[in-house]
Amino acid sequence: MNTKTTGIIFADISDGNLHELTAHRPIASVPFGGRYRLIDFALSNFHRSDITDVGVIVQNNYRSLMDHLGSGKDWDLSRKHGGLSILPPLAGQPMYHTRLEALCGIRNYLSAISDDYVVLANSDNLYSMDLNALINQHVANGADMTVAYRQEKVEKNSGSSLHAYETDADGRITAIVTNPVAGKQQIGMHLMVFNKSLLLEIINEAASYGLTNLHRDILQKRTDRYRLFGWEFNGYTARIDSLKHYLSASMDLLDEDVREDLFYACGPVCTRVRDEVPAQYGENASVSNSFIADGCTIEGEVENSILFRGVTVGSDTKISNSIILKNSHVGNNTVLDYCIIDKEVQIGNDRSLMGYGTYPLFISSGSIV
């Protein structure tokens, strides 16, 4: 059991643009892969690494997230001491927009824990790993902070706030670049290990001087003062910072190698168990290369798509390259291609809705089309 480490998850902070999917839910609660939420991956990483004290920082619209997390028993976090802690804003506390502001809001929580190390994780980065490898290297290097990164080809005008790390031969960070230029870069995964004492020092300084950005106001200026190290991760990872990336990451699940890396290589991804009847397929139904969750009823054709619980698909309907969230209904003789349909949407008969791989069509929850 990893008794020296506390985990912190940011439930509703993202560097990207997911306004449509996060209009009524925090990013941690965004559904993914037919039956999961994005936070399941971060929680499962803590679970498989024997980190049993986990705080989830929430701010707005977190009722669905509370319902999903419950007591934390599905991630072995329902405990008399420690376990899962939900950390909402204190009364009168201003809205926060950055990770550093969010950390300032839980200063008392961090001060009270007895662990030596704190792992900070976002909800919008997907990966499966045993965090002990990262923590052990942090300890071995005598580091103040260690950040996980991956080698990534940055697109021109990527549209999100990325951080690239330059390291020396020993892995020590020599420079931190915000919004790096296009090309191959060492891009941070928003997964950091801090010595608790340093993290509290940074939080106290930020609160005293009104600093708001962890990278720009603190880390960029102190690469020579703090012992900052990088740790390269070579497994599958995806950053969910736009509808385009949400769609592409979801379609990645249809690749067997990605499924093996994400769901099996390091251990299963835990989620809340919800019992449903098995999916039902009509006489003329056709399904290929798709995820179909329990409780679905399929009468038409589905290919290269992900359907969540309780979705119904009418006869003579073709769905391809699309994601349909729970309890949505698609009528007869309808065509959907490159669409993201939020929950409880009603799509009538004889409709044709089409987007594109880099610009999927989104239908908000509860809509009638």
mmCIF file of C-alpha atoms in Angstrom:
data_model
loop_
_atom_site.group_PDB
_atom_site.id
_atom_site.type_symbol
_atom_site.label_atom_id
_atom_site.label_comp_id
_atom_site.label_asym_id
_atom_site.label_seq_id
_atom_site.Cartn_x
_atom_site.Cartn_y
_atom_site.Cartn_z
ATOM 1 C CA MET A 1 0.000 0.000 0.000
ATOM 2 C CA ASN A 2 1.305 3.436 -0.973
ATOM 3 C CA THR A 3 0.839 5.195 2.371
ATOM 4 C CA LYS A 4 2.988 8.227 1.565
ATOM 5 C CA THR A 5 1.021 9.613 -1.382
ATOM 6 C CA THR A 6 -2.245 11.504 -1.751
ATOM 7 C CA GLY A 7 -3.979 11.881 -5.112
ATOM 8 C CA ILE A 8 -5.733 15.046 -6.289
ATOM 9 C CA ILE A 9 -7.991 15.109 -9.371
ATOM 10 C CA PHE A 10 -9.145 18.333 -11.044
ATOM 11 C CA ALA A 11 -12.737 17.558 -12.035
ATOM 12 C CA ASP A 12 -13.616 20.553 -14.195
ATOM 13 C CA ILE A 13 -10.449 22.238 -15.426
ATOM 14 C CA SER A 14 -9.412 21.775 -19.043
ATOM 15 C CA ASP A 15 -7.066 23.612 -21.376
ATOM 16 C CA GLY A 16 -9.299 22.932 -24.352
ATOM 17 C CA ASN A 17 -12.786 23.651 -25.631
ATOM 18 C CA LEU A 18 -15.463 21.125 -24.735
ATOM 19 C CA HIS A 19 -18.253 23.622 -24.147
ATOM 20 C CA GLU A 20 -20.931 21.427 -25.724
ATOM 21 C CA LEU A 21 -20.169 18.322 -23.675
ATOM 22 C CA THR A 22 -19.482 20.232 -20.469
ATOM 23 C CA ALA A 23 -22.399 22.670 -20.528
ATOM 24 C CA HIS A 24 -24.226 20.666 -17.855
ATOM 25 C CA ARG A 25 -21.483 18.455 -16.417
ATOM 26 C CA PRO A 26 -17.844 18.791 -15.305
ATOM 27 C CA ILE A 27 -15.281 17.344 -17.664
ATOM 28 C CA ALA A 28 -14.614 14.518 -15.203
ATOM 29 C CA SER A 29 -18.212 13.376 -15.732
ATOM 30 C CA VAL A 30 -18.090 13.282 -19.551
ATOM 31 C CA PRO A 31 -19.142 9.781 -20.714
ATOM 32 C CA PHE A 32 -16.586 7.747 -22.632
ATOM 33 C CA GLY A 33 -16.303 4.297 -24.173
ATOM 34 C CA GLY A 34 -19.908 3.152 -23.793
ATOM 35 C CA ARG A 35 -20.004 2.809 -20.006
ATOM 36 C CA TYR A 36 -17.238 4.912 -18.426
ATOM 37 C CA ARG A 37 -16.692 8.521 -17.337
ATOM 38 C CA LEU A 38 -13.402 10.314 -17.944
ATOM 39 C CA ILE A 39 -12.626 10.398 -14.213
ATOM 40 C CA ASP A 40 -12.690 6.579 -14.113
ATOM 41 C CA PHE A 41 -9.275 6.437 -15.760
ATOM 42 C CA ALA A 42 -7.599 8.736 -13.232
ATOM 43 C CA LEU A 43 -9.275 6.955 -10.309
ATOM 44 C CA SER A 44 -8.273 3.552 -11.671
ATOM 45 C CA ASN A 45 -4.657 4.687 -11.966
ATOM 46 C CA PHE A 46 -4.706 5.633 -8.284
ATOM 47 C CA HIS A 47 -6.433 2.355 -7.404
ATOM 48 C CA ARG A 48 -3.904 0.137 -9.180
ATOM 49 C CA SER A 49 -1.076 2.147 -7.582
ATOM 50 C CA ASP A 50 -2.412 1.577 -4.040
ATOM 51 C CA ILE A 51 -3.094 5.277 -3.498
ATOM 52 C CA THR A 52 -6.074 5.164 -1.164
ATOM 53 C CA ASP A 53 -6.434 8.865 -0.238
ATOM 54 C CA VAL A 54 -7.905 10.754 -3.200
ATOM 55 C CA GLY A 55 -9.421 14.239 -3.272
ATOM 56 C CA VAL A 56 -11.596 15.375 -6.196
ATOM 57 C CA ILE A 57 -11.787 19.157 -6.643
ATOM 58 C CA VAL A 58 -15.224 20.129 -7.940
ATOM 59 C CA GLN A 59 -16.834 23.474 -8.630
ATOM 60 C CA ASN A 60 -19.970 23.555 -10.826
ATOM 61 C CA ASN A 61 -22.657 21.140 -12.012
ATOM 62 C CA TYR A 62 -21.177 18.227 -10.148
ATOM 63 C CA ARG A 63 -24.379 16.430 -9.128
ATOM 64 C CA SER A 64 -23.978 13.813 -11.878
ATOM 65 C CA LEU A 65 -20.365 13.303 -10.805
ATOM 66 C CA MET A 66 -21.427 12.799 -7.174
ATOM 67 C CA ASP A 67 -23.996 10.268 -8.326
ATOM 68 C CA HIS A 68 -21.352 8.417 -10.310
ATOM 69 C CA LEU A 69 -18.707 8.392 -7.583
ATOM 70 C CA GLY A 70 -20.997 7.525 -4.675
ATOM 71 C CA SER A 71 -18.919 6.421 -1.707
ATOM 72 C CA GLY A 72 -15.991 5.438 -3.953
ATOM 73 C CA LYS A 73 -16.418 1.704 -3.314
ATOM 74 C CA ASP A 74 -16.058 0.815 -6.996
ATOM 75 C CA TRP A 75 -12.464 2.088 -6.793
ATOM 76 C CA ASP A 76 -11.844 0.659 -3.291
ATOM 77 C CA LEU A 77 -11.992 4.170 -1.834
ATOM 78 C CA SER A 78 -14.835 3.672 0.644
ATOM 79 C CA ARG A 79 -12.830 3.686 3.879
ATOM 80 C CA LYS A 80 -13.149 4.749 7.502
ATOM 81 C CA HIS A 81 -9.890 6.689 7.257
ATOM 82 C CA GLY A 82 -8.915 8.520 4.093
ATOM 83 C CA GLY A 83 -10.550 7.187 0.961
ATOM 84 C CA LEU A 84 -12.469 9.439 -1.435
ATOM 85 C CA SER A 85 -12.972 13.123 -0.539
ATOM 86 C CA ILE A 86 -15.101 15.524 -2.588
ATOM 87 C CA LEU A 87 -13.657 19.048 -2.327
ATOM 88 C CA PRO A 88 -16.193 21.727 -3.323
ATOM 89 C CA PRO A 89 -15.493 25.467 -3.009
ATOM 90 C CA LEU A 90 -15.769 26.963 0.460
ATOM 91 C CA ALA A 91 -18.593 29.406 1.171
ATOM 92 C CA GLY A 92 -17.713 32.783 -0.283
ATOM 93 C CA GLN A 93 -14.746 31.448 -2.233
ATOM 94 C CA PRO A 94 -14.462 33.000 -5.722
ATOM 95 C CA MET A 95 -14.727 30.851 -8.817
ATOM 96 C CA TYR A 96 -11.407 29.393 -9.857
ATOM 97 C CA HIS A 97 -10.152 29.108 -13.406
ATOM 98 C CA THR A 98 -6.690 27.583 -13.021
ATOM 99 C CA ARG A 99 -5.148 24.638 -11.208
ATOM 100 C CA LEU A 100 -3.209 26.924 -8.884
ATOM 101 C CA GLU A 101 -6.372 28.769 -7.863
ATOM 102 C CA ALA A 102 -8.066 25.416 -7.249
ATOM 103 C CA LEU A 103 -5.153 24.262 -5.098
ATOM 104 C CA CYS A 104 -5.335 27.449 -3.051
ATOM 105 C CA GLY A 105 -8.943 26.545 -2.320
ATOM 106 C CA ILE A 106 -7.951 23.217 -0.725
ATOM 107 C CA ARG A 107 -4.948 24.523 1.243
ATOM 108 C CA ASN A 108 -6.439 23.376 4.553
ATOM 109 C CA TYR A 109 -7.084 19.886 3.164
ATOM 110 C CA LEU A 110 -3.491 19.559 1.961
ATOM 111 C CA SER A 111 -2.087 20.921 5.218
ATOM 112 C CA ALA A 112 -3.969 18.275 7.189
ATOM 113 C CA ILE A 113 -2.713 15.210 5.309
ATOM 114 C CA SER A 114 0.345 13.406 6.643
ATOM 115 C CA ASP A 115 1.618 12.036 3.319
ATOM 116 C CA ASP A 116 4.963 13.146 1.899
ATOM 117 C CA TYR A 117 3.919 13.309 -1.764
ATOM 118 C CA VAL A 118 0.941 14.626 -3.725
ATOM 119 C CA VAL A 119 0.023 13.462 -7.235
ATOM 120 C CA LEU A 120 -1.958 15.980 -9.304
ATOM 121 C CA ALA A 121 -3.990 14.597 -12.220
ATOM 122 C CA ASN A 122 -6.379 16.053 -14.766
ATOM 123 C CA SER A 123 -9.588 14.376 -15.873
ATOM 124 C CA ASP A 124 -9.186 15.105 -19.591
ATOM 125 C CA ASN A 125 -6.076 12.992 -20.264
ATOM 126 C CA LEU A 126 -6.661 9.286 -20.906
ATOM 127 C CA TYR A 127 -3.992 6.724 -20.044
ATOM 128 C CA SER A 128 -3.510 3.630 -17.906
ATOM 129 C CA MET A 129 -0.378 3.323 -15.805
ATOM 130 C CA ASP A 130 1.033 2.183 -12.502
ATOM 131 C CA LEU A 131 1.907 5.495 -10.897
ATOM 132 C CA ASN A 132 4.470 3.845 -8.639
ATOM 133 C CA ALA A 133 7.035 3.956 -11.469
ATOM 134 C CA LEU A 134 6.624 7.740 -11.624
ATOM 135 C CA ILE A 135 6.674 8.159 -7.846
ATOM 136 C CA ASN A 136 9.716 5.893 -7.408
ATOM 137 C CA GLN A 137 11.714 7.908 -9.947
ATOM 138 C CA HIS A 138 10.664 11.118 -8.205
ATOM 139 C CA VAL A 139 12.017 9.768 -4.917
ATOM 140 C CA ALA A 140 15.197 8.352 -6.481
ATOM 141 C CA ASN A 141 16.028 11.706 -8.088
ATOM 142 C CA GLY A 142 15.460 13.626 -4.867
ATOM 143 C CA ALA A 143 13.116 15.773 -6.957
ATOM 144 C CA ASP A 144 10.872 18.585 -5.808
ATOM 145 C CA MET A 145 8.482 17.905 -8.681
ATOM 146 C CA THR A 146 8.302 15.286 -11.436
ATOM 147 C CA VAL A 147 6.011 15.679 -14.429
ATOM 148 C CA ALA A 148 4.933 12.943 -16.844
ATOM 149 C CA TYR A 149 5.258 13.784 -20.527
ATOM 150 C CA ARG A 150 5.049 12.055 -23.872
ATOM 151 C CA GLN A 151 6.692 12.619 -27.214
ATOM 152 C CA GLU A 152 4.057 14.247 -29.372
ATOM 153 C CA LYS A 153 3.889 15.975 -32.728
ATOM 154 C CA VAL A 154 2.263 19.333 -32.034
ATOM 155 C CA GLU A 155 -0.122 20.607 -34.687
ATOM 156 C CA LYS A 156 0.049 24.143 -35.963
ATOM 157 C CA ASN A 157 -2.590 26.272 -34.215
ATOM 158 C CA SER A 158 -3.514 23.374 -31.945
ATOM 159 C CA GLY A 159 -6.076 25.557 -30.151
ATOM 160 C CA SER A 160 -5.242 24.383 -26.638
ATOM 161 C CA SER A 161 -2.758 25.439 -24.000
ATOM 162 C CA LEU A 162 0.095 22.927 -24.040
ATOM 163 C CA HIS A 163 3.312 22.823 -22.051
ATOM 164 C CA ALA A 164 6.512 21.420 -23.537
ATOM 165 C CA TYR A 165 9.433 20.445 -21.321
ATOM 166 C CA GLU A 166 13.108 20.630 -22.257
ATOM 167 C CA THR A 167 15.278 18.210 -20.287
ATOM 168 C CA ASP A 168 18.991 17.488 -19.941
ATOM 169 C CA ALA A 169 20.688 14.089 -20.091
ATOM 170 C CA ASP A 170 19.687 13.335 -16.491
ATOM 171 C CA GLY A 171 16.023 14.121 -17.130
ATOM 172 C CA ARG A 172 16.096 17.406 -15.222
ATOM 173 C CA ILE A 173 13.822 20.073 -16.677
ATOM 174 C CA THR A 174 15.816 23.019 -17.997
ATOM 175 C CA ALA A 175 12.964 24.994 -19.602
ATOM 176 C CA ILE A 176 9.167 25.006 -19.791
ATOM 177 C CA VAL A 177 7.586 26.310 -22.988
ATOM 178 C CA THR A 178 3.946 27.422 -23.112
ATOM 179 C CA ASN A 179 2.120 26.967 -26.425
ATOM 180 C CA PRO A 180 5.104 25.345 -28.184
ATOM 181 C CA VAL A 181 5.694 25.664 -31.906
ATOM 182 C CA ALA A 182 4.568 22.951 -34.287
ATOM 183 C CA GLY A 183 6.752 19.851 -34.413
ATOM 184 C CA LYS A 184 7.835 17.030 -32.131
ATOM 185 C CA GLN A 185 7.857 18.107 -28.499
ATOM 186 C CA GLN A 186 7.885 16.639 -24.982
ATOM 187 C CA ILE A 187 4.314 17.522 -24.045
ATOM 188 C CA GLY A 188 3.136 17.369 -20.442
ATOM 189 C CA MET A 189 0.228 15.073 -19.542
ATOM 190 C CA HIS A 190 -0.935 17.220 -16.591
ATOM 191 C CA LEU A 191 0.260 14.476 -14.264
ATOM 192 C CA MET A 192 2.644 15.756 -11.582
ATOM 193 C CA VAL A 193 4.218 14.468 -8.390
ATOM 194 C CA PHE A 194 5.043 17.141 -5.796
ATOM 195 C CA ASN A 195 6.733 17.017 -2.448
ATOM 196 C CA LYS A 196 3.897 18.159 -0.200
ATOM 197 C CA SER A 197 6.094 20.701 1.561
ATOM 198 C CA LEU A 198 6.995 22.439 -1.711
ATOM 199 C CA LEU A 199 3.409 22.352 -2.956
ATOM 200 C CA LEU A 200 2.215 24.072 0.204
ATOM 201 C CA GLU A 201 5.018 26.620 -0.112
ATOM 202 C CA ILE A 202 3.871 27.416 -3.646
ATOM 203 C CA ILE A 203 0.216 27.622 -2.599
ATOM 204 C CA ASN A 204 0.998 29.990 0.277
ATOM 205 C CA GLU A 205 3.061 32.222 -2.000
ATOM 206 C CA ALA A 206 0.329 32.259 -4.643
ATOM 207 C CA ALA A 207 -2.297 33.208 -2.068
ATOM 208 C CA SER A 208 -0.098 36.001 -0.705
ATOM 209 C CA TYR A 209 0.874 37.555 -4.041
ATOM 210 C CA GLY A 210 -2.207 36.812 -6.155
ATOM 211 C CA LEU A 211 -0.434 34.357 -8.477
ATOM 212 C CA THR A 212 -2.804 32.265 -10.562
ATOM 213 C CA ASN A 213 -0.870 30.145 -13.062
ATOM 214 C CA LEU A 214 1.306 27.297 -11.802
ATOM 215 C CA HIS A 215 3.502 27.075 -14.889
ATOM 216 C CA ARG A 216 3.762 30.718 -15.918
ATOM 217 C CA ASP A 217 3.976 32.336 -12.491
ATOM 218 C CA ILE A 218 5.995 29.694 -10.632
ATOM 219 C CA LEU A 219 7.621 26.801 -12.475
ATOM 220 C CA GLN A 220 8.859 28.565 -15.633
ATOM 221 C CA LYS A 221 10.845 31.046 -13.554
ATOM 222 C CA ARG A 222 12.365 28.528 -11.145
ATOM 223 C CA THR A 223 13.790 25.666 -13.156
ATOM 224 C CA ASP A 224 17.204 26.506 -11.682
ATOM 225 C CA ARG A 225 15.889 26.870 -8.131
ATOM 226 C CA TYR A 226 13.697 23.764 -7.840
ATOM 227 C CA ARG A 227 14.684 20.220 -8.722
ATOM 228 C CA LEU A 228 12.184 19.626 -11.525
ATOM 229 C CA PHE A 229 12.353 16.362 -13.459
ATOM 230 C CA GLY A 230 10.529 14.857 -16.423
ATOM 231 C CA TRP A 231 9.377 11.248 -16.802
ATOM 232 C CA GLU A 232 8.523 9.921 -20.257
ATOM 233 C CA PHE A 233 5.414 7.771 -20.680
ATOM 234 C CA ASN A 234 5.371 5.485 -23.715
ATOM 235 C CA GLY A 235 1.902 3.962 -23.470
ATOM 236 C CA TYR A 236 -1.298 5.070 -25.156
ATOM 237 C CA THR A 237 -2.611 8.454 -24.107
ATOM 238 C CA ALA A 238 -5.200 10.845 -25.489
ATOM 239 C CA ARG A 239 -5.989 14.451 -24.615
ATOM 240 C CA ILE A 240 -9.716 15.263 -24.664
ATOM 241 C CA ASP A 241 -9.654 19.017 -25.293
ATOM 242 C CA SER A 242 -12.092 19.360 -28.211
ATOM 243 C CA LEU A 243 -14.978 17.532 -29.861
ATOM 244 C CA LYS A 244 -12.561 16.480 -32.586
ATOM 245 C CA HIS A 245 -10.256 14.815 -30.052
ATOM 246 C CA TYR A 246 -13.196 13.349 -28.121
ATOM 247 C CA LEU A 247 -14.367 11.667 -31.319
ATOM 248 C CA SER A 248 -10.896 10.502 -32.368
ATOM 249 C CA ALA A 249 -10.086 9.109 -28.896
ATOM 250 C CA SER A 250 -13.410 7.262 -28.880
ATOM 251 C CA MET A 251 -12.720 5.810 -32.326
ATOM 252 C CA ASP A 252 -9.286 4.708 -31.083
ATOM 253 C CA LEU A 253 -11.091 2.256 -28.802
ATOM 254 C CA LEU A 254 -12.119 0.281 -31.862
ATOM 255 C CA ASP A 255 -8.428 -0.600 -32.332
ATOM 256 C CA GLU A 256 -7.540 -3.816 -30.504
ATOM 257 C CA ASP A 257 -4.043 -2.609 -29.563
ATOM 258 C CA VAL A 258 -5.454 0.552 -27.962
ATOM 259 C CA ARG A 259 -8.006 -1.461 -25.989
ATOM 260 C CA GLU A 260 -5.274 -3.790 -24.762
ATOM 261 C CA ASP A 261 -3.113 -0.872 -23.621
ATOM 262 C CA LEU A 262 -5.904 1.141 -22.037
ATOM 263 C CA PHE A 263 -8.045 -1.550 -20.403
ATOM 264 C CA TYR A 264 -5.858 -4.596 -19.792
ATOM 265 C CA ALA A 265 -2.088 -3.975 -19.830
ATOM 266 C CA CYS A 266 -1.990 -2.291 -16.402
ATOM 267 C CA GLY A 267 -5.220 -3.714 -15.022
ATOM 268 C CA PRO A 268 -8.925 -3.050 -15.523
ATOM 269 C CA VAL A 269 -10.526 0.381 -15.583
ATOM 270 C CA CYS A 270 -13.038 0.505 -12.736
ATOM 271 C CA THR A 271 -16.373 2.262 -13.022
ATOM 272 C CA ARG A 272 -19.700 2.334 -11.251
ATOM 273 C CA VAL A 273 -21.594 -0.894 -11.820
ATOM 274 C CA ARG A 274 -25.082 -0.420 -13.260
ATOM 275 C CA ASP A 275 -27.029 -3.578 -14.044
ATOM 276 C CA GLU A 276 -28.883 -3.534 -17.358
ATOM 277 C CA VAL A 277 -30.533 -6.112 -19.576
ATOM 278 C CA PRO A 278 -28.359 -7.318 -22.485
ATOM 279 C CA ALA A 279 -28.495 -5.495 -25.806
ATOM 280 C CA GLN A 280 -31.176 -6.745 -28.188
ATOM 281 C CA TYR A 281 -30.724 -7.113 -31.954
ATOM 282 C CA GLY A 282 -33.564 -7.257 -34.440
ATOM 283 C CA GLU A 283 -33.823 -9.759 -37.271
ATOM 284 C CA ASN A 284 -32.368 -7.322 -39.816
ATOM 285 C CA ALA A 285 -29.842 -5.645 -37.514
ATOM 286 C CA SER A 286 -26.214 -5.376 -38.603
ATOM 287 C CA VAL A 287 -23.389 -4.312 -36.261
ATOM 288 C CA SER A 288 -19.684 -4.174 -37.121
ATOM 289 C CA ASN A 289 -16.592 -2.799 -35.354
ATOM 290 C CA SER A 290 -18.634 -1.033 -32.671
ATOM 291 C CA PHE A 291 -19.157 -0.801 -28.914
ATOM 292 C CA ILE A 292 -22.756 -1.560 -27.950
ATOM 293 C CA ALA A 293 -23.609 -1.097 -24.270
ATOM 294 C CA ASP A 294 -26.188 -3.061 -22.285
ATOM 295 C CA GLY A 295 -29.806 -2.048 -22.673
ATOM 296 C CA CYS A 296 -29.557 -1.038 -26.343
ATOM 297 C CA THR A 297 -32.099 -2.128 -28.971
ATOM 298 C CA ILE A 298 -30.765 -2.290 -32.525
ATOM 299 C CA GLU A 299 -32.989 -2.736 -35.574
ATOM 300 C CA GLY A 300 -30.819 -1.008 -38.184
ATOM 301 C CA GLU A 301 -27.115 -0.910 -39.163
ATOM 302 C CA VAL A 302 -24.303 0.306 -36.893
ATOM 303 C CA GLU A 303 -20.641 0.453 -37.881
ATOM 304 C CA ASN A 304 -17.529 2.090 -36.382
ATOM 305 C CA SER A 305 -19.629 3.623 -33.611
ATOM 306 C CA ILE A 306 -20.099 3.668 -29.833
ATOM 307 C CA LEU A 307 -23.570 3.380 -28.343
ATOM 308 C CA PHE A 308 -24.158 3.922 -24.619
ATOM 309 C CA ARG A 309 -26.775 2.302 -22.404
ATOM 310 C CA GLY A 310 -30.412 2.378 -23.447
ATOM 311 C CA VAL A 311 -29.931 3.631 -27.019
ATOM 312 C CA THR A 312 -32.521 2.499 -29.559
ATOM 313 C CA VAL A 313 -31.896 2.375 -33.308
ATOM 314 C CA GLY A 314 -34.833 2.056 -35.702
ATOM 315 C CA SER A 315 -35.148 -0.110 -38.795
ATOM 316 C CA ASP A 316 -33.512 0.868 -42.111
ATOM 317 C CA THR A 317 -31.295 3.297 -40.177
ATOM 318 C CA LYS A 318 -27.543 3.521 -40.720
ATOM 319 C CA ILE A 319 -25.193 4.875 -38.042
ATOM 320 C CA SER A 320 -21.483 5.184 -38.764
ATOM 321 C CA ASN A 321 -18.460 6.877 -37.125
ATOM 322 C CA SER A 322 -20.690 8.263 -34.384
ATOM 323 C CA ILE A 323 -21.135 8.374 -30.595
ATOM 324 C CA ILE A 324 -24.618 8.184 -29.074
ATOM 325 C CA LEU A 325 -24.975 8.731 -25.334
ATOM 326 C CA LYS A 326 -27.443 6.985 -23.060
ATOM 327 C CA ASN A 327 -31.198 6.757 -23.561
ATOM 328 C CA SER A 328 -31.184 8.443 -26.957
ATOM 329 C CA HIS A 329 -33.545 7.257 -29.691
ATOM 330 C CA VAL A 330 -32.839 7.195 -33.422
ATOM 331 C CA GLY A 331 -35.898 6.678 -35.630
ATOM 332 C CA ASN A 332 -36.435 4.667 -38.813
ATOM 333 C CA ASN A 333 -34.788 5.310 -42.170
ATOM 334 C CA THR A 334 -32.293 7.762 -40.675
ATOM 335 C CA VAL A 335 -28.609 8.321 -41.498
ATOM 336 C CA LEU A 336 -26.008 9.494 -38.951
ATOM 337 C CA ASP A 337 -22.347 9.951 -39.867
ATOM 338 C CA TYR A 338 -19.660 11.596 -37.713
ATOM 339 C CA CYS A 339 -22.192 12.698 -35.111
ATOM 340 C CA ILE A 340 -21.940 13.068 -31.330
ATOM 341 C CA ILE A 341 -25.426 12.721 -29.846
ATOM 342 C CA ASP A 342 -25.726 13.666 -26.165
ATOM 343 C CA LYS A 343 -28.029 11.812 -23.768
ATOM 344 C CA GLU A 344 -31.822 11.564 -24.095
ATOM 345 C CA VAL A 345 -31.986 12.962 -27.622
ATOM 346 C CA GLN A 346 -34.917 12.063 -29.875
ATOM 347 C CA ILE A 347 -34.084 11.850 -33.590
ATOM 348 C CA GLY A 348 -37.145 11.283 -35.761
ATOM 349 C CA ASN A 349 -37.713 9.191 -38.864
ATOM 350 C CA ASP A 350 -36.226 10.041 -42.260
ATOM 351 C CA ARG A 351 -33.488 12.308 -40.914
ATOM 352 C CA SER A 352 -29.983 12.727 -42.309
ATOM 353 C CA LEU A 353 -27.317 14.215 -40.018
ATOM 354 C CA MET A 354 -23.695 14.367 -41.090
ATOM 355 C CA GLY A 355 -20.525 15.939 -39.742
ATOM 356 C CA TYR A 356 -16.864 15.369 -40.549
ATOM 357 C CA GLY A 357 -13.991 13.655 -38.764
ATOM 358 C CA THR A 358 -12.359 16.949 -37.804
ATOM 359 C CA TYR A 359 -15.683 18.732 -37.225
ATOM 360 C CA PRO A 360 -18.288 16.301 -35.862
ATOM 361 C CA LEU A 361 -21.922 17.345 -35.628
ATOM 362 C CA PHE A 362 -23.031 17.698 -31.993
ATOM 363 C CA ILE A 363 -26.626 17.449 -30.746
ATOM 364 C CA SER A 364 -27.101 18.643 -27.167
ATOM 365 C CA SER A 365 -28.892 16.597 -24.496
ATOM 366 C CA GLY A 366 -32.662 16.458 -24.510
ATOM 367 C CA SER A 367 -32.957 17.790 -28.078
ATOM 368 C CA ILE A 368 -35.680 16.679 -30.495
ATOM 369 C CA VAL A 369 -34.563 16.510 -34.130
#
